[in-house]
Amino acid sequence: MKILIADDSRVMRQIVVRTLRQAGFGDHDLVEAADGQEAFDKATEEHPDLVISDWNMPQMTGIDVLRRLRAAGNKVKFGFVTSECTPEMKSAAEEAGSAFFIVKPFTAERFDEVFAPILG
């Protein structure tokens, strides 16, 4: 399976990749995007099975990426790993079709709990 990791922080993308490996998902094809527009483009062109996105990114926010993908008919499993979490954000994510919402800091156990049902 292919996983797209979208975050404007290179360090945070590396942490997400490392945590995916620690949780047992390191054998998947991991693709990275450094901003929202790149995330949208790669989600469209590379057909990932899962998108793990930050909320706040340059060019386009994570929630805007999700909304644009859904508007284009793209049903990829999509969710957020973000440092901010308000009830409004969670509600907007759910309404847009988000599959999960993980708040930083996170653990390999949390990744396993969330991604095992999605990735098998």
mmCIF file of N, CA and C in Angstrom:
data_model
loop_
_atom_site.group_PDB
_atom_site.id
_atom_site.type_symbol
_atom_site.label_atom_id
_atom_site.label_comp_id
_atom_site.label_asym_id
_atom_site.label_seq_id
_atom_site.Cartn_x
_atom_site.Cartn_y
_atom_site.Cartn_z
ATOM 1 N N MET A 1 0.830 -1.187 0.000
ATOM 2 C CA MET A 1 0.000 0.000 0.000
ATOM 3 C C MET A 1 0.875 1.251 0.000
ATOM 4 N N LYS A 2 0.308 2.307 -0.516
ATOM 5 C CA LYS A 2 1.036 3.575 -0.596
ATOM 6 C C LYS A 2 0.445 4.566 0.398
ATOM 7 N N ILE A 3 1.340 5.215 1.186
ATOM 8 C CA ILE A 3 0.931 6.200 2.181
ATOM 9 C C ILE A 3 1.572 7.538 1.836
ATOM 10 N N LEU A 4 0.755 8.577 1.717
ATOM 11 C CA LEU A 4 1.237 9.940 1.480
ATOM 12 C C LEU A 4 1.272 10.678 2.811
ATOM 13 N N ILE A 5 2.430 11.241 3.146
ATOM 14 C CA ILE A 5 2.618 11.999 4.381
ATOM 15 C C ILE A 5 2.810 13.462 4.000
ATOM 16 N N ALA A 6 1.871 14.307 4.412
ATOM 17 C CA ALA A 6 1.904 15.719 4.036
ATOM 18 C C ALA A 6 2.103 16.584 5.283
ATOM 19 N N ASP A 7 3.230 17.277 5.319
ATOM 20 C CA ASP A 7 3.531 18.197 6.423
ATOM 21 C C ASP A 7 4.593 19.162 5.918
ATOM 22 N N ASP A 8 4.451 20.450 6.268
ATOM 23 C CA ASP A 8 5.438 21.425 5.804
ATOM 24 C C ASP A 8 6.746 21.333 6.587
ATOM 25 N N SER A 9 6.767 20.593 7.675
ATOM 26 C CA SER A 9 7.999 20.392 8.440
ATOM 27 C C SER A 9 8.661 19.081 8.025
ATOM 28 N N ARG A 10 9.863 19.187 7.457
ATOM 29 C CA ARG A 10 10.598 17.992 7.055
ATOM 30 C C ARG A 10 10.854 17.085 8.255
ATOM 31 N N VAL A 11 11.183 17.700 9.384
ATOM 32 C CA VAL A 11 11.437 16.929 10.606
ATOM 33 C C VAL A 11 10.184 16.165 11.028
ATOM 34 N N MET A 12 9.030 16.815 10.967
ATOM 35 C CA MET A 12 7.796 16.128 11.357
ATOM 36 C C MET A 12 7.470 14.996 10.391
ATOM 37 N N ARG A 13 7.720 15.180 9.096
ATOM 38 C CA ARG A 13 7.510 14.071 8.149
ATOM 39 C C ARG A 13 8.401 12.892 8.526
ATOM 40 N N GLN A 14 9.653 13.180 8.899
ATOM 41 C CA GLN A 14 10.575 12.115 9.303
ATOM 42 C C GLN A 14 10.086 11.415 10.573
ATOM 43 N N ILE A 15 9.537 12.176 11.517
ATOM 44 C CA ILE A 15 9.006 11.597 12.757
ATOM 45 C C ILE A 15 7.805 10.699 12.446
ATOM 46 N N VAL A 16 6.932 11.144 11.551
ATOM 47 C CA VAL A 16 5.776 10.329 11.164
ATOM 48 C C VAL A 16 6.253 9.035 10.511
ATOM 49 N N VAL A 17 7.229 9.125 9.601
ATOM 50 C CA VAL A 17 7.774 7.937 8.939
ATOM 51 C C VAL A 17 8.365 6.989 9.981
ATOM 52 N N ARG A 18 9.163 7.518 10.898
ATOM 53 C CA ARG A 18 9.785 6.680 11.929
ATOM 54 C C ARG A 18 8.717 6.010 12.796
ATOM 55 N N THR A 19 7.684 6.760 13.154
ATOM 56 C CA THR A 19 6.634 6.200 13.998
ATOM 57 C C THR A 19 5.826 5.145 13.249
ATOM 58 N N LEU A 20 5.591 5.354 11.961
ATOM 59 C CA LEU A 20 4.939 4.313 11.150
ATOM 60 C C LEU A 20 5.765 3.035 11.169
ATOM 61 N N ARG A 21 7.077 3.156 11.028
ATOM 62 C CA ARG A 21 7.961 1.983 11.062
ATOM 63 C C ARG A 21 7.907 1.300 12.423
ATOM 64 N N GLN A 22 7.950 2.101 13.497
ATOM 65 C CA GLN A 22 7.895 1.540 14.855
ATOM 66 C C GLN A 22 6.572 0.821 15.104
ATOM 67 N N ALA A 23 5.513 1.300 14.471
ATOM 68 C CA ALA A 23 4.193 0.690 14.641
ATOM 69 C C ALA A 23 3.995 -0.521 13.721
ATOM 70 N N GLY A 24 5.008 -0.823 12.900
ATOM 71 C CA GLY A 24 4.935 -2.000 12.043
ATOM 72 C C GLY A 24 4.440 -1.760 10.637
ATOM 73 N N PHE A 25 4.402 -0.495 10.220
ATOM 74 C CA PHE A 25 3.905 -0.172 8.877
ATOM 75 C C PHE A 25 5.011 0.317 7.941
ATOM 76 N N GLY A 26 6.262 -0.017 8.237
ATOM 77 C CA GLY A 26 7.398 0.466 7.459
ATOM 78 C C GLY A 26 7.562 -0.170 6.103
ATOM 79 N N ASP A 27 6.841 -1.270 5.850
ATOM 80 C CA ASP A 27 6.994 -1.949 4.559
ATOM 81 C C ASP A 27 6.099 -1.351 3.481
ATOM 82 N N HIS A 28 5.312 -0.354 3.833
ATOM 83 C CA HIS A 28 4.472 0.313 2.832
ATOM 84 C C HIS A 28 5.301 1.342 2.057
ATOM 85 N N ASP A 29 4.833 1.690 0.864
ATOM 86 C CA ASP A 29 5.481 2.696 0.028
ATOM 87 C C ASP A 29 5.123 4.070 0.598
ATOM 88 N N LEU A 30 6.125 4.797 1.111
ATOM 89 C CA LEU A 30 5.881 6.085 1.754
ATOM 90 C C LEU A 30 6.284 7.230 0.834
ATOM 91 N N VAL A 31 5.345 8.142 0.591
ATOM 92 C CA VAL A 31 5.545 9.294 -0.282
ATOM 93 C C VAL A 31 5.347 10.547 0.566
ATOM 94 N N GLU A 32 6.129 11.602 0.303
ATOM 95 C CA GLU A 32 6.034 12.818 1.110
ATOM 96 C C GLU A 32 5.616 14.026 0.272
ATOM 97 N N ALA A 33 4.929 14.956 0.950
ATOM 98 C CA ALA A 33 4.560 16.235 0.349
ATOM 99 C C ALA A 33 4.858 17.332 1.370
ATOM 100 N N ALA A 34 5.423 18.450 0.892
ATOM 101 C CA ALA A 34 5.886 19.520 1.781
ATOM 102 C C ALA A 34 4.903 20.679 1.938
ATOM 103 N N ASP A 35 3.791 20.648 1.216
ATOM 104 C CA ASP A 35 2.763 21.680 1.391
ATOM 105 C C ASP A 35 1.431 21.138 0.869
ATOM 106 N N GLY A 36 0.383 21.899 1.073
ATOM 107 C CA GLY A 36 -0.942 21.439 0.702
ATOM 108 C C GLY A 36 -1.136 21.215 -0.788
ATOM 109 N N GLN A 37 -0.597 22.099 -1.608
ATOM 110 C CA GLN A 37 -0.749 21.923 -3.051
ATOM 111 C C GLN A 37 -0.048 20.661 -3.523
ATOM 112 N N GLU A 38 1.165 20.431 -3.015
ATOM 113 C CA GLU A 38 1.906 19.210 -3.368
ATOM 114 C C GLU A 38 1.142 17.979 -2.876
ATOM 115 N N ALA A 39 0.529 18.072 -1.709
ATOM 116 C CA ALA A 39 -0.263 16.954 -1.181
ATOM 117 C C ALA A 39 -1.443 16.647 -2.105
ATOM 118 N N PHE A 40 -2.142 17.696 -2.530
ATOM 119 C CA PHE A 40 -3.272 17.502 -3.439
ATOM 120 C C PHE A 40 -2.800 16.874 -4.752
ATOM 121 N N ASP A 41 -1.715 17.430 -5.312
ATOM 122 C CA ASP A 41 -1.202 16.914 -6.592
ATOM 123 C C ASP A 41 -0.775 15.457 -6.474
ATOM 124 N N LYS A 42 -0.042 15.120 -5.418
ATOM 125 C CA LYS A 42 0.431 13.736 -5.253
ATOM 126 C C LYS A 42 -0.716 12.783 -4.942
ATOM 127 N N ALA A 43 -1.705 13.251 -4.185
ATOM 128 C CA ALA A 43 -2.863 12.405 -3.899
ATOM 129 C C ALA A 43 -3.625 12.096 -5.185
ATOM 130 N N THR A 44 -3.620 13.044 -6.117
ATOM 131 C CA THR A 44 -4.307 12.865 -7.389
ATOM 132 C C THR A 44 -3.490 12.000 -8.356
ATOM 133 N N GLU A 45 -2.180 12.261 -8.423
ATOM 134 C CA GLU A 45 -1.317 11.586 -9.402
ATOM 135 C C GLU A 45 -0.844 10.209 -8.952
ATOM 136 N N GLU A 46 -0.550 10.045 -7.665
ATOM 137 C CA GLU A 46 0.092 8.816 -7.183
ATOM 138 C C GLU A 46 -0.892 7.793 -6.614
ATOM 139 N N HIS A 47 -2.159 8.180 -6.454
ATOM 140 C CA HIS A 47 -3.209 7.283 -5.972
ATOM 141 C C HIS A 47 -2.816 6.525 -4.701
ATOM 142 N N PRO A 48 -2.493 7.266 -3.624
ATOM 143 C CA PRO A 48 -2.157 6.575 -2.376
ATOM 144 C C PRO A 48 -3.390 5.889 -1.779
ATOM 145 N N ASP A 49 -3.129 4.918 -0.904
ATOM 146 C CA ASP A 49 -4.215 4.227 -0.200
ATOM 147 C C ASP A 49 -4.607 4.983 1.064
ATOM 148 N N LEU A 50 -3.687 5.835 1.535
ATOM 149 C CA LEU A 50 -3.905 6.580 2.768
ATOM 150 C C LEU A 50 -3.141 7.893 2.694
ATOM 151 N N VAL A 51 -3.761 8.982 3.172
ATOM 152 C CA VAL A 51 -3.097 10.276 3.293
ATOM 153 C C VAL A 51 -3.090 10.664 4.773
ATOM 154 N N ILE A 52 -1.882 10.952 5.289
ATOM 155 C CA ILE A 52 -1.701 11.453 6.648
ATOM 156 C C ILE A 52 -1.253 12.900 6.500
ATOM 157 N N SER A 53 -2.091 13.832 6.934
ATOM 158 C CA SER A 53 -1.843 15.244 6.652
ATOM 159 C C SER A 53 -1.789 16.099 7.909
ATOM 160 N N ASP A 54 -0.912 17.100 7.868
ATOM 161 C CA ASP A 54 -0.935 18.161 8.863
ATOM 162 C C ASP A 54 -2.143 19.040 8.533
ATOM 163 N N TRP A 55 -2.581 19.841 9.485
ATOM 164 C CA TRP A 55 -3.717 20.751 9.256
ATOM 165 C C TRP A 55 -3.232 22.042 8.618
ATOM 166 N N ASN A 56 -2.243 22.694 9.251
ATOM 167 C CA ASN A 56 -1.752 23.989 8.768
ATOM 168 C C ASN A 56 -0.513 23.797 7.906
ATOM 169 N N MET A 57 -0.651 24.134 6.623
ATOM 170 C CA MET A 57 0.461 24.049 5.670
ATOM 171 C C MET A 57 0.374 25.214 4.699
ATOM 172 N N PRO A 58 1.516 25.589 4.098
ATOM 173 C CA PRO A 58 1.480 26.625 3.056
ATOM 174 C C PRO A 58 0.730 26.136 1.814
ATOM 175 N N GLN A 59 0.364 27.053 0.979
ATOM 176 C CA GLN A 59 -0.324 26.826 -0.307
ATOM 177 C C GLN A 59 -1.778 26.424 -0.126
ATOM 178 N N MET A 60 -2.022 25.450 0.762
ATOM 179 C CA MET A 60 -3.374 24.961 0.979
ATOM 180 C C MET A 60 -3.371 24.221 2.321
ATOM 181 N N THR A 61 -4.380 24.459 3.152
ATOM 182 C CA THR A 61 -4.431 23.744 4.427
ATOM 183 C C THR A 61 -4.819 22.282 4.202
ATOM 184 N N GLY A 62 -4.565 21.465 5.191
ATOM 185 C CA GLY A 62 -4.931 20.054 5.091
ATOM 186 C C GLY A 62 -6.421 19.852 4.885
ATOM 187 N N ILE A 63 -7.248 20.627 5.592
ATOM 188 C CA ILE A 63 -8.695 20.479 5.431
ATOM 189 C C ILE A 63 -9.124 20.888 4.023
ATOM 190 N N ASP A 64 -8.450 21.882 3.443
ATOM 191 C CA ASP A 64 -8.761 22.273 2.060
ATOM 192 C C ASP A 64 -8.340 21.183 1.071
ATOM 193 N N VAL A 65 -7.223 20.525 1.340
ATOM 194 C CA VAL A 65 -6.797 19.398 0.491
ATOM 195 C C VAL A 65 -7.886 18.324 0.518
ATOM 196 N N LEU A 66 -8.328 17.963 1.723
ATOM 197 C CA LEU A 66 -9.362 16.933 1.855
ATOM 198 C C LEU A 66 -10.640 17.346 1.130
ATOM 199 N N ARG A 67 -11.079 18.563 1.321
ATOM 200 C CA ARG A 67 -12.320 19.034 0.666
ATOM 201 C C ARG A 67 -12.193 19.011 -0.850
ATOM 202 N N ARG A 68 -11.030 19.445 -1.369
ATOM 203 C CA ARG A 68 -10.830 19.449 -2.833
ATOM 204 C C ARG A 68 -10.791 18.026 -3.391
ATOM 205 N N LEU A 69 -10.145 17.109 -2.650
ATOM 206 C CA LEU A 69 -10.118 15.711 -3.100
ATOM 207 C C LEU A 69 -11.533 15.136 -3.153
ATOM 208 N N ARG A 70 -12.309 15.375 -2.110
ATOM 209 C CA ARG A 70 -13.684 14.859 -2.076
ATOM 210 C C ARG A 70 -14.530 15.492 -3.178
ATOM 211 N N ALA A 71 -14.348 16.792 -3.420
ATOM 212 C CA ALA A 71 -15.100 17.471 -4.478
ATOM 213 C C ALA A 71 -14.768 16.895 -5.849
ATOM 214 N N ALA A 72 -13.534 16.384 -5.996
ATOM 215 C CA ALA A 72 -13.107 15.782 -7.261
ATOM 216 C C ALA A 72 -13.487 14.296 -7.349
ATOM 217 N N GLY A 73 -14.169 13.798 -6.318
ATOM 218 C CA GLY A 73 -14.589 12.401 -6.327
ATOM 219 C C GLY A 73 -13.556 11.428 -5.791
ATOM 220 N N ASN A 74 -12.467 11.952 -5.233
ATOM 221 C CA ASN A 74 -11.400 11.102 -4.694
ATOM 222 C C ASN A 74 -11.792 10.653 -3.289
ATOM 223 N N LYS A 75 -11.901 9.347 -3.078
ATOM 224 C CA LYS A 75 -12.352 8.780 -1.805
ATOM 225 C C LYS A 75 -11.209 8.185 -0.983
ATOM 226 N N VAL A 76 -9.958 8.603 -1.240
ATOM 227 C CA VAL A 76 -8.812 8.076 -0.495
ATOM 228 C C VAL A 76 -9.037 8.233 1.002
ATOM 229 N N LYS A 77 -8.599 7.245 1.783
ATOM 230 C CA LYS A 77 -8.660 7.383 3.240
ATOM 231 C C LYS A 77 -7.719 8.512 3.631
ATOM 232 N N PHE A 78 -8.223 9.467 4.388
ATOM 233 C CA PHE A 78 -7.503 10.708 4.656
ATOM 234 C C PHE A 78 -7.746 11.087 6.110
ATOM 235 N N GLY A 79 -6.666 11.500 6.791
ATOM 236 C CA GLY A 79 -6.833 11.970 8.154
ATOM 237 C C GLY A 79 -5.706 12.886 8.562
ATOM 238 N N PHE A 80 -5.786 13.341 9.790
ATOM 239 C CA PHE A 80 -4.881 14.384 10.260
ATOM 240 C C PHE A 80 -3.992 13.936 11.413
ATOM 241 N N VAL A 81 -2.747 14.381 11.373
ATOM 242 C CA VAL A 81 -1.814 14.325 12.491
ATOM 243 C C VAL A 81 -1.376 15.768 12.680
ATOM 244 N N THR A 82 -1.851 16.394 13.756
ATOM 245 C CA THR A 82 -1.660 17.833 13.909
ATOM 246 C C THR A 82 -1.482 18.214 15.371
ATOM 247 N N SER A 83 -0.855 19.341 15.599
ATOM 248 C CA SER A 83 -0.623 19.798 16.968
ATOM 249 C C SER A 83 -1.829 20.549 17.532
ATOM 250 N N GLU A 84 -2.683 21.038 16.671
ATOM 251 C CA GLU A 84 -3.865 21.773 17.112
ATOM 252 C C GLU A 84 -5.080 20.856 17.087
ATOM 253 N N CYS A 85 -5.963 21.042 18.055
ATOM 254 C CA CYS A 85 -7.180 20.247 18.067
ATOM 255 C C CYS A 85 -8.271 21.010 18.806
ATOM 256 N N THR A 86 -9.157 21.615 18.058
ATOM 257 C CA THR A 86 -10.321 22.261 18.656
ATOM 258 C C THR A 86 -11.552 21.436 18.272
ATOM 259 N N PRO A 87 -12.632 21.568 19.010
ATOM 260 C CA PRO A 87 -13.861 20.871 18.614
ATOM 261 C C PRO A 87 -14.302 21.250 17.195
ATOM 262 N N GLU A 88 -14.075 22.514 16.825
ATOM 263 C CA GLU A 88 -14.450 22.964 15.475
ATOM 264 C C GLU A 88 -13.612 22.258 14.405
ATOM 265 N N MET A 89 -12.320 22.087 14.686
ATOM 266 C CA MET A 89 -11.450 21.396 13.728
ATOM 267 C C MET A 89 -11.888 19.940 13.567
ATOM 268 N N LYS A 90 -12.127 19.269 14.689
ATOM 269 C CA LYS A 90 -12.554 17.863 14.620
ATOM 270 C C LYS A 90 -13.874 17.733 13.874
ATOM 271 N N SER A 91 -14.790 18.654 14.134
ATOM 272 C CA SER A 91 -16.081 18.632 13.463
ATOM 273 C C SER A 91 -15.925 18.861 11.959
ATOM 274 N N ALA A 92 -15.105 19.850 11.587
ATOM 275 C CA ALA A 92 -14.860 20.129 10.165
ATOM 276 C C ALA A 92 -14.216 18.917 9.482
ATOM 277 N N ALA A 93 -13.273 18.278 10.169
ATOM 278 C CA ALA A 93 -12.593 17.097 9.608
ATOM 279 C C ALA A 93 -13.599 15.970 9.374
ATOM 280 N N GLU A 94 -14.439 15.704 10.371
ATOM 281 C CA GLU A 94 -15.435 14.639 10.232
ATOM 282 C C GLU A 94 -16.417 14.946 9.103
ATOM 283 N N GLU A 95 -16.883 16.187 9.037
ATOM 284 C CA GLU A 95 -17.836 16.577 7.993
ATOM 285 C C GLU A 95 -17.230 16.438 6.601
ATOM 286 N N ALA A 96 -15.920 16.686 6.486
ATOM 287 C CA ALA A 96 -15.249 16.589 5.183
ATOM 288 C C ALA A 96 -14.917 15.148 4.805
ATOM 289 N N GLY A 97 -15.035 14.224 5.763
ATOM 290 C CA GLY A 97 -14.778 12.822 5.457
ATOM 291 C C GLY A 97 -13.467 12.285 5.991
ATOM 292 N N SER A 98 -12.912 12.939 7.006
ATOM 293 C CA SER A 98 -11.663 12.465 7.599
ATOM 294 C C SER A 98 -11.877 11.129 8.306
ATOM 295 N N ALA A 99 -10.909 10.230 8.160
ATOM 296 C CA ALA A 99 -10.990 8.905 8.782
ATOM 297 C C ALA A 99 -10.414 8.892 10.194
ATOM 298 N N PHE A 100 -9.562 9.870 10.520
ATOM 299 C CA PHE A 100 -8.942 9.914 11.844
ATOM 300 C C PHE A 100 -8.417 11.303 12.129
ATOM 301 N N PHE A 101 -8.132 11.542 13.420
ATOM 302 C CA PHE A 101 -7.590 12.827 13.865
ATOM 303 C C PHE A 101 -6.658 12.505 15.027
ATOM 304 N N ILE A 102 -5.353 12.543 14.778
ATOM 305 C CA ILE A 102 -4.341 12.229 15.787
ATOM 306 C C ILE A 102 -3.667 13.531 16.203
ATOM 307 N N VAL A 103 -3.595 13.753 17.511
ATOM 308 C CA VAL A 103 -2.992 14.972 18.035
ATOM 309 C C VAL A 103 -1.546 14.697 18.447
ATOM 310 N N LYS A 104 -0.650 15.612 18.038
ATOM 311 C CA LYS A 104 0.754 15.541 18.446
ATOM 312 C C LYS A 104 0.847 15.962 19.913
ATOM 313 N N PRO A 105 1.720 15.377 20.712
ATOM 314 C CA PRO A 105 2.634 14.291 20.340
ATOM 315 C C PRO A 105 1.891 12.960 20.276
ATOM 316 N N PHE A 106 2.406 12.042 19.486
ATOM 317 C CA PHE A 106 1.769 10.745 19.283
ATOM 318 C C PHE A 106 2.781 9.645 19.542
ATOM 319 N N THR A 107 2.282 8.420 19.638
ATOM 320 C CA THR A 107 3.138 7.261 19.911
ATOM 321 C C THR A 107 2.940 6.203 18.829
ATOM 322 N N ALA A 108 3.852 5.253 18.781
ATOM 323 C CA ALA A 108 3.696 4.123 17.864
ATOM 324 C C ALA A 108 2.433 3.335 18.218
ATOM 325 N N GLU A 109 2.108 3.252 19.508
ATOM 326 C CA GLU A 109 0.893 2.545 19.933
ATOM 327 C C GLU A 109 -0.358 3.228 19.386
ATOM 328 N N ARG A 110 -0.364 4.550 19.413
ATOM 329 C CA ARG A 110 -1.513 5.295 18.867
ATOM 330 C C ARG A 110 -1.621 5.077 17.358
ATOM 331 N N PHE A 111 -0.486 5.093 16.661
ATOM 332 C CA PHE A 111 -0.495 4.838 15.219
ATOM 333 C C PHE A 111 -1.031 3.431 14.935
ATOM 334 N N ASP A 112 -0.581 2.452 15.721
ATOM 335 C CA ASP A 112 -1.045 1.076 15.521
ATOM 336 C C ASP A 112 -2.555 0.991 15.730
ATOM 337 N N GLU A 113 -3.040 1.639 16.771
ATOM 338 C CA GLU A 113 -4.464 1.631 17.103
ATOM 339 C C GLU A 113 -5.296 2.228 15.965
ATOM 340 N N VAL A 114 -4.818 3.310 15.373
ATOM 341 C CA VAL A 114 -5.563 3.999 14.320
ATOM 342 C C VAL A 114 -5.375 3.347 12.954
ATOM 343 N N PHE A 115 -4.128 2.969 12.632
ATOM 344 C CA PHE A 115 -3.843 2.512 11.266
ATOM 345 C C PHE A 115 -3.997 1.020 11.029
ATOM 346 N N ALA A 116 -3.960 0.192 12.063
ATOM 347 C CA ALA A 116 -4.117 -1.250 11.860
ATOM 348 C C ALA A 116 -5.438 -1.601 11.167
ATOM 349 N N PRO A 117 -6.569 -0.990 11.584
ATOM 350 C CA PRO A 117 -7.818 -1.308 10.871
ATOM 351 C C PRO A 117 -7.825 -0.807 9.418
ATOM 352 N N ILE A 118 -7.080 0.259 9.144
ATOM 353 C CA ILE A 118 -7.050 0.850 7.805
ATOM 354 C C ILE A 118 -6.091 0.096 6.891
ATOM 355 N N LEU A 119 -4.886 -0.218 7.429
ATOM 356 C CA LEU A 119 -3.825 -0.817 6.609
ATOM 357 C C LEU A 119 -3.762 -2.333 6.711
ATOM 358 N N GLY A 120 -4.445 -2.902 7.686
ATOM 359 C CA GLY A 120 -4.461 -4.360 7.845
ATOM 360 C C GLY A 120 -3.246 -4.900 8.534
#
